[in-house]
Amino acid sequence: MVGVEEKILELFRKNTSAKLTTWQILTAIDEKAAQIEEILKSPLYGKTEKKLALREKAKLHRRVLYYLNKLIRSNLLATYGEVGKGEKIFGLNLTSGEEITIEGIRKIKITISRPPFPSLPVEGYEQRGVLRKYEEGTWINRVNSILVEGSNHPKLSTLYNYISNCILLVNDCLYIRDFERFLEKEKDEIFNFFREISNLINDFGKRIIFSIDFSKIQKKHEKKLENIVKYCNSLQQRPNFVFKVNPNEIYEKLEIFSKIIENFSSSGEPLTLQNSIFRAPYFRGICGVYGFDESEWGVYEEYSKKMSSIVCSNFTIALDMAKFASEFRLRVSSLEEVVKKCCEAMLIGSSIQREKIQEYFKFLLNTNKECLGFVFGFSRNYLRIWNYEWLRKRFDDEVMLSVLERIRKCLNNFCSIEETIYKACGMPIRFRVVLAQAIYEYYRKFFTEPEWERIELRHLGDLYESPSIKSKLVLAEKVGRMLNGGAILELYKLGKLNLDEACRELSYVLTTYRFPIIYLDFSGVLRRDLKLLEFLR
Amino acid sequence: MKYIIASDAAEAWKLALKLVLENGKDFVDYDGRICREVLNMGIEIRNPKDSIAKPIGILSNLGIGAYPLIDEVIETLFRKDNPGVYDYCYGPRIFNYHGVDQIHNYIIPLLKTNPNSRRAVISLWDPTEDSKVDRRNVVSWMVSDFKIRENKLNLTFYGRSIDLFIGWPVNVYQQYILMEKVAREVNVGIGSLTTMISSAHIFLEYGDKINRVLRMR
């Protein structure tokens, strides 16, 4: 058996994820084994020939086992169980992304590399433009977003160090909670901090979002906050803010609130608010909104003092509804099938992440040793829907809402079944997939032209006098109830900005409608020497 | 006590499912699922080497959902730590139970020096973790008992609550992998593998799938 080890390795080089029995390996590398197999299976041979063939089979078996065990001792192969009467299963002892080069007897180099991750059941849909994984290259070895407990870091310098480590682990954004605590620091120190943060954003291309809880801002810090916002909005790569407010706070802190709106509008930057009736954090990343389950957040809060960070989301896949309908004619069975495939892909991804957790996320585990189970214990995966308004245009509101509800139920069902299966197998895991919107700025380059209508506000009166705006808001709220991953209300201010009126508008929206996140875009606001822009969709 | 003896895992599985289906009592569990249960069941597999993974193979093709990969099943059995991604993990309970490696530091040396020992027992229930009223998930696999008789290793494991349809195929596969490891280290053959279950149950939502399995040859 010349060059047997070379032949075995060559066999696995062609299919690096193969798991083969001893006999499967033999029949692939040795012609004699294939002939024996032929004799044993064929009715043309009698008992005597078959008996001889069996004896030969056993001999070949023993010989190849010698070489297979040699390869196991060299750590090139490993056993992965047994079949039938103790026949072993062999596979490569290579981890994903690993590569080895072996020089064989004939001095031929064999290079075997295991791809970073296996094929996923969504690739066909991706090729047809129906689905898109967020950040393909880092889909497995990073998470989408991490929440950093700002209040558990005593200094800005330690917080910065922590952020600079976490940014390597995400492919979308970081959310820094309770940043208002640092308003007591010196202004220069805070400015330096944000300058460094801006550099991080520039270097890594991710979003870093700081949450400011308005209820915790002291009067003496209001001026400092105003200056910080102004400074950050002037930076090339600006840190993001989300202001946690309730309608009363807008009036109680009207002065600072107006100043903040003024700064955002004059710099043309969008303002993001979280409605504080939602206790769990919500924030807007590059590809969409992220958040936590409200009921689970209450559990987490009891332990949050022990945590440095937790993962908010592992995986995101976006689905273009219009493209799907054009490819599959909006059959319910096809829709459920594609949703299931997305879930299966994320389940495979989560299995790989669990296997590689020490390799990929060692920093998170090391900095949260007291409550390891919480690091991934509240995370959710996202299915983001793009152009669901296409359904409303082609059919009606009710069809759109019922499709979204169907998808959400399908997601809940899949996750519930999987968690039950894993629990029954003695491996209880957390696996959740939630529904959310796909953000226009990111996904427009990949998907169909969206058919949504913006909610444009010129005056306060638009909110309660304009039937079209009222109906858009009501519909957006109904859609928001389907989006258990977090709904974002996007408002576009037009015309001349009146600060007092803008505050009242926001207060009205926060009081009247239930959205966790409100995103206020000022790019259409009439600025001193700018003309009012017409936006065509 | 209901006791089943079968030659291999697949046969044992079907007999157990049939027994619960025909003799179990129904109730609604705390998750709101309709459960059919038999209390105190024993399942003895005389030749566990034969097709121990067959029930898993059948389940994987039934279209219930995605079954865990065998790689992950084995990996959770042998790992010494739980990095927090599982509510609990059998590996640390076996190989790092408050610093004690129950297999390498106890079972194997014990059976090597005293093959007839009746003390070769490992425990997985940890009161410091599991005896908490509000804990979401706790181990089902409580104890495994290794006994060498006639130069063969026999394993009996006790489960407090086992989903016979979804869970038992993997549970028994894990037991077999552990049994095989110990037998190899102690240099004996493989005997019988027995499961003693306090609550052996199935969920009626899988009734059609269970009947499909029972009709298979």
Tab-separated table of N, CA, C and O in Angstrom, chain A residues 19 80-82 84-86 296 344 347 351 354-355 357-358 365 372-374 376 414 417-418 420-430 432, chain B residues 30-31 33 49-51 64-69 71-73 76 79 81-88 90 137 163 166-167 170-171 174 176 180:
chain	number	residue	atom	x	y	z
A	19	LYS	N	-16.859	13.184	6.747
A	19	LYS	CA	-16.657	12.231	7.842
A	19	LYS	C	-16.883	10.855	7.216
A	19	LYS	O	-17.995	10.553	6.756
A	80	TYR	N	-14.650	10.345	14.877
A	80	TYR	CA	-15.881	11.040	15.196
A	80	TYR	C	-17.012	10.050	15.442
A	80	TYR	O	-18.134	10.241	14.992
A	81	GLY	N	-16.724	9.005	16.176
A	81	GLY	CA	-17.772	8.038	16.506
A	81	GLY	C	-17.599	6.743	15.755
A	81	GLY	O	-16.572	6.495	15.113
A	82	GLU	N	-18.627	5.922	15.862
A	82	GLU	CA	-18.597	4.592	15.232
A	82	GLU	C	-19.926	4.301	14.581
A	82	GLU	O	-20.964	4.883	14.942
A	84	GLY	N	-22.303	0.806	12.922
A	84	GLY	CA	-22.424	-0.650	12.798
A	84	GLY	C	-21.698	-1.404	13.887
A	84	GLY	O	-21.884	-1.143	15.067
A	85	LYS	N	-20.813	-2.319	13.488
A	85	LYS	CA	-20.133	-3.168	14.476
A	85	LYS	C	-18.757	-2.591	14.816
A	85	LYS	O	-17.739	-3.248	14.605
A	86	GLY	N	-18.744	-1.398	15.302
A	86	GLY	CA	-17.509	-0.785	15.794
A	86	GLY	C	-16.642	-0.176	14.724
A	86	GLY	O	-15.471	0.117	14.971
A	296	GLU	N	-37.231	40.554	29.854
A	296	GLU	CA	-35.921	40.003	30.239
A	296	GLU	C	-35.023	41.087	30.799
A	296	GLU	O	-34.163	40.819	31.643
A	344	GLU	N	-32.322	28.748	10.211
A	344	GLU	CA	-31.365	27.630	10.200
A	344	GLU	C	-29.942	28.142	10.030
A	344	GLU	O	-29.024	27.658	10.685
A	347	LEU	N	-28.856	29.492	13.223
A	347	LEU	CA	-28.645	28.401	14.187
A	347	LEU	C	-27.285	27.744	13.956
A	347	LEU	O	-26.540	27.468	14.903
A	351	SER	N	-24.063	27.761	16.477
A	351	SER	CA	-23.351	26.543	16.866
A	351	SER	C	-21.841	26.746	16.699
A	351	SER	O	-21.048	26.356	17.572
A	354	ARG	N	-20.574	29.066	19.406
A	354	ARG	CA	-20.431	28.379	20.699
A	354	ARG	C	-19.143	27.569	20.723
A	354	ARG	O	-18.418	27.551	21.705
A	355	GLU	N	-18.867	26.922	19.605
A	355	GLU	CA	-17.648	26.102	19.532
A	355	GLU	C	-16.399	26.984	19.663
A	355	GLU	O	-15.427	26.632	20.299
A	357	ILE	N	-16.117	30.032	20.950
A	357	ILE	CA	-16.347	31.179	21.813
A	357	ILE	C	-15.074	31.684	22.484
A	357	ILE	O	-14.868	32.892	22.610
A	358	GLN	N	-14.215	30.752	22.887
A	358	GLN	CA	-12.973	31.180	23.541
A	358	GLN	C	-12.047	31.891	22.556
A	358	GLN	O	-11.284	32.776	22.915
A	365	LEU	N	-15.632	37.198	27.692
A	365	LEU	CA	-15.741	36.203	28.766
A	365	LEU	C	-14.845	36.590	29.939
A	365	LEU	O	-15.236	36.474	31.098
A	372	LEU	N	-21.030	34.832	33.676
A	372	LEU	CA	-20.745	34.423	32.299
A	372	LEU	C	-22.013	34.167	31.494
A	372	LEU	O	-22.084	34.456	30.310
A	373	GLY	N	-22.996	33.594	32.171
A	373	GLY	CA	-24.236	33.231	31.463
A	373	GLY	C	-24.978	34.421	30.902
A	373	GLY	O	-25.808	34.281	30.011
A	374	PHE	N	-24.668	35.612	31.403
A	374	PHE	CA	-25.384	36.804	30.942
A	374	PHE	C	-24.751	37.421	29.696
A	374	PHE	O	-25.373	38.255	29.064
A	376	PHE	N	-24.096	36.274	26.728
A	376	PHE	CA	-24.926	36.006	25.550
A	376	PHE	C	-26.367	35.695	25.950
A	376	PHE	O	-27.174	35.328	25.107
A	414	PHE	N	-40.041	28.604	15.308
A	414	PHE	CA	-38.750	27.951	15.039
A	414	PHE	C	-37.877	27.991	16.272
A	414	PHE	O	-37.307	26.981	16.685
A	417	ILE	N	-39.088	25.729	19.141
A	417	ILE	CA	-38.811	24.311	18.863
A	417	ILE	C	-37.337	24.016	19.077
A	417	ILE	O	-36.969	23.016	19.708
A	418	GLU	N	-36.483	24.863	18.578
A	418	GLU	CA	-35.038	24.605	18.706
A	418	GLU	C	-34.582	24.642	20.159
A	418	GLU	O	-33.794	23.795	20.584
A	420	THR	N	-36.336	23.930	22.672
A	420	THR	CA	-36.873	22.717	23.293
A	420	THR	C	-36.021	21.507	22.935
A	420	THR	O	-35.722	20.667	23.791
A	421	ILE	N	-35.635	21.403	21.661
A	421	ILE	CA	-34.812	20.267	21.225
A	421	ILE	C	-33.482	20.261	21.970
A	421	ILE	O	-33.063	19.243	22.525
A	422	TYR	N	-32.821	21.391	21.992
A	422	TYR	CA	-31.519	21.460	22.648
A	422	TYR	C	-31.638	21.189	24.147
A	422	TYR	O	-30.791	20.549	24.747
A	423	LYS	N	-32.713	21.681	24.737
A	423	LYS	CA	-32.921	21.446	26.178
A	423	LYS	C	-33.121	19.955	26.434
A	423	LYS	O	-32.545	19.387	27.360
A	424	ALA	N	-33.919	19.311	25.584
A	424	ALA	CA	-34.170	17.868	25.740
A	424	ALA	C	-32.881	17.071	25.584
A	424	ALA	O	-32.727	15.997	26.164
A	425	CYS	N	-31.946	17.593	24.791
A	425	CYS	CA	-30.669	16.911	24.572
A	425	CYS	C	-29.646	17.238	25.650
A	425	CYS	O	-28.476	16.872	25.537
A	426	GLY	N	-30.070	17.951	26.693
A	426	GLY	CA	-29.142	18.263	27.775
A	426	GLY	C	-28.165	19.370	27.419
A	426	GLY	O	-27.089	19.468	27.997
A	427	MET	N	-28.534	20.216	26.429
A	427	MET	CA	-27.659	21.320	26.006
A	427	MET	C	-28.513	22.580	25.885
A	427	MET	O	-28.667	23.137	24.799
A	428	PRO	N	-29.117	23.034	26.995
A	428	PRO	CA	-30.052	24.157	26.849
A	428	PRO	C	-29.352	25.431	26.399
A	428	PRO	O	-28.425	25.904	27.051
A	429	ILE	N	-29.772	25.943	25.266
A	429	ILE	CA	-29.188	27.165	24.710
A	429	ILE	C	-30.273	28.231	24.616
A	429	ILE	O	-31.452	27.953	24.779
A	430	ARG	N	-29.813	29.444	24.336
A	430	ARG	CA	-30.747	30.516	24.032
A	430	ARG	C	-30.670	30.727	22.529
A	430	ARG	O	-29.581	30.894	21.986
A	432	ARG	N	-32.925	33.060	19.810
A	432	ARG	CA	-34.077	33.924	19.495
A	432	ARG	C	-33.799	34.669	18.196
A	432	ARG	O	-32.680	35.140	17.977
B	30	TYR	N	-45.666	22.902	32.948
B	30	TYR	CA	-45.600	24.344	33.272
B	30	TYR	C	-45.372	25.217	32.041
B	30	TYR	O	-45.566	26.412	32.084
B	31	ASP	N	-44.979	24.575	30.907
B	31	ASP	CA	-44.848	25.324	29.660
B	31	ASP	C	-46.134	25.302	28.850
B	31	ASP	O	-46.168	25.805	27.729
B	33	ARG	N	-47.555	22.573	27.693
B	33	ARG	CA	-47.541	21.493	26.679
B	33	ARG	C	-48.178	20.240	27.254
B	33	ARG	O	-48.019	19.936	28.437
B	49	LYS	N	-23.451	-1.108	21.469
B	49	LYS	CA	-22.567	-0.806	20.340
B	49	LYS	C	-23.322	-0.826	19.011
B	49	LYS	O	-22.986	-0.099	18.081
B	50	ASP	N	-24.339	-1.686	18.949
B	50	ASP	CA	-25.078	-1.815	17.698
B	50	ASP	C	-26.019	-0.630	17.533
B	50	ASP	O	-26.961	-0.481	18.295
B	51	SER	N	-25.739	0.155	16.541
B	51	SER	CA	-26.609	1.269	16.139
B	51	SER	C	-27.038	2.193	17.282
B	51	SER	O	-28.206	2.555	17.396
B	64	ILE	N	-38.532	17.579	12.369
B	64	ILE	CA	-39.057	18.243	13.570
B	64	ILE	C	-38.428	19.617	13.705
B	64	ILE	O	-39.067	20.587	14.042
B	65	GLY	N	-37.176	19.664	13.480
B	65	GLY	CA	-36.393	20.882	13.628
B	65	GLY	C	-34.951	20.478	13.442
B	65	GLY	O	-34.661	19.318	13.158
B	66	ALA	N	-34.047	21.434	13.615
B	66	ALA	CA	-32.629	21.109	13.440
B	66	ALA	C	-32.100	20.472	14.716
B	66	ALA	O	-32.152	21.081	15.781
B	67	TYR	N	-31.642	19.262	14.589
B	67	TYR	CA	-31.106	18.534	15.743
B	67	TYR	C	-29.658	18.990	15.954
B	67	TYR	O	-28.967	19.294	14.987
B	68	PRO	N	-29.177	19.022	17.214
B	68	PRO	CA	-27.780	19.440	17.420
B	68	PRO	C	-26.812	18.545	16.645
B	68	PRO	O	-27.048	17.352	16.510
B	69	LEU	N	-25.734	19.135	16.179
B	69	LEU	CA	-24.724	18.348	15.469
B	69	LEU	C	-24.040	17.401	16.447
B	69	LEU	O	-23.802	17.768	17.606
B	71	ASP	N	-21.041	16.596	16.591
B	71	ASP	CA	-19.803	17.235	17.082
B	71	ASP	C	-20.072	18.032	18.348
B	71	ASP	O	-19.317	17.971	19.315
B	72	GLU	N	-21.171	18.783	18.335
B	72	GLU	CA	-21.465	19.634	19.490
B	72	GLU	C	-21.916	18.772	20.674
B	72	GLU	O	-21.561	19.050	21.811
B	73	VAL	N	-22.676	17.725	20.398
B	73	VAL	CA	-23.130	16.803	21.460
B	73	VAL	C	-21.916	16.216	22.188
B	73	VAL	O	-21.861	16.195	23.408
B	76	THR	N	-19.851	19.009	24.174
B	76	THR	CA	-20.407	19.448	25.464
B	76	THR	C	-20.236	18.383	26.529
B	76	THR	O	-20.245	18.685	27.715
B	79	ARG	N	-16.173	18.834	27.523
B	79	ARG	CA	-15.530	20.091	27.903
B	79	ARG	C	-15.519	20.258	29.417
B	79	ARG	O	-16.434	19.785	30.101
B	81	ASP	N	-15.390	23.297	30.948
B	81	ASP	CA	-15.944	24.565	31.405
B	81	ASP	C	-17.235	24.841	30.643
B	81	ASP	O	-17.469	24.289	29.576
B	82	ASN	N	-18.044	25.704	31.221
B	82	ASN	CA	-19.228	26.187	30.515
B	82	ASN	C	-19.033	27.683	30.314
B	82	ASN	O	-19.110	28.446	31.267
B	83	PRO	N	-18.752	28.110	29.087
B	83	PRO	CA	-18.475	29.533	28.882
B	83	PRO	C	-19.727	30.389	28.873
B	83	PRO	O	-19.741	31.470	28.336
B	84	GLY	N	-20.798	29.867	29.434
B	84	GLY	CA	-21.999	30.674	29.608
B	84	GLY	C	-22.983	30.609	28.463
B	84	GLY	O	-24.015	31.250	28.503
B	85	VAL	N	-22.670	29.831	27.424
B	85	VAL	CA	-23.594	29.773	26.292
B	85	VAL	C	-24.619	28.646	26.440
B	85	VAL	O	-25.535	28.522	25.646
B	86	TYR	N	-24.401	27.787	27.419
B	86	TYR	CA	-25.416	26.781	27.756
B	86	TYR	C	-25.883	27.088	29.178
B	86	TYR	O	-25.092	27.493	30.013
B	87	ASP	N	-27.167	26.856	29.439
B	87	ASP	CA	-27.657	27.047	30.804
B	87	ASP	C	-26.904	26.117	31.758
B	87	ASP	O	-26.643	26.452	32.909
B	88	TYR	N	-26.653	24.926	31.286
B	88	TYR	CA	-25.754	24.028	31.990
B	88	TYR	C	-25.092	23.142	30.949
B	88	TYR	O	-25.550	23.078	29.804
B	90	TYR	N	-22.989	19.233	30.572
B	90	TYR	CA	-22.646	18.004	31.295
B	90	TYR	C	-21.142	17.857	31.536
B	90	TYR	O	-20.727	17.365	32.580
B	137	ASN	N	-33.339	26.155	33.922
B	137	ASN	CA	-33.052	24.799	33.429
B	137	ASN	C	-32.087	24.101	34.375
B	137	ASN	O	-31.098	24.700	34.788
B	163	ASP	N	-37.332	13.425	28.087
B	163	ASP	CA	-38.209	13.434	26.916
B	163	ASP	C	-37.775	12.240	26.058
B	163	ASP	O	-36.735	12.273	25.416
B	166	ILE	N	-37.482	13.177	21.926
B	166	ILE	CA	-36.455	14.111	21.445
B	166	ILE	C	-35.136	13.929	22.196
B	166	ILE	O	-34.066	14.012	21.614
B	167	GLY	N	-35.230	13.731	23.494
B	167	GLY	CA	-34.028	13.782	24.334
B	167	GLY	C	-33.305	12.462	24.527
B	167	GLY	O	-32.080	12.412	24.477
B	170	VAL	N	-30.265	11.258	22.310
B	170	VAL	CA	-28.973	11.920	22.535
B	170	VAL	C	-28.424	11.564	23.909
B	170	VAL	O	-27.230	11.323	24.063
B	171	ASN	N	-29.314	11.509	24.907
B	171	ASN	CA	-28.855	11.174	26.261
B	171	ASN	C	-28.147	9.824	26.265
B	171	ASN	O	-27.087	9.663	26.874
B	174	GLN	N	-24.774	9.938	24.529
B	174	GLN	CA	-23.745	10.522	25.390
B	174	GLN	C	-23.273	9.508	26.434
B	174	GLN	O	-22.077	9.402	26.721
B	176	TYR	N	-23.252	6.338	26.138
B	176	TYR	CA	-22.455	5.317	25.455
B	176	TYR	C	-21.026	5.824	25.184
B	176	TYR	O	-20.047	5.097	25.368
B	180	GLU	N	-17.832	4.020	26.616
B	180	GLU	CA	-16.792	3.517	25.721
B	180	GLU	C	-15.421	4.014	26.163
B	180	GLU	O	-14.427	3.294	26.143
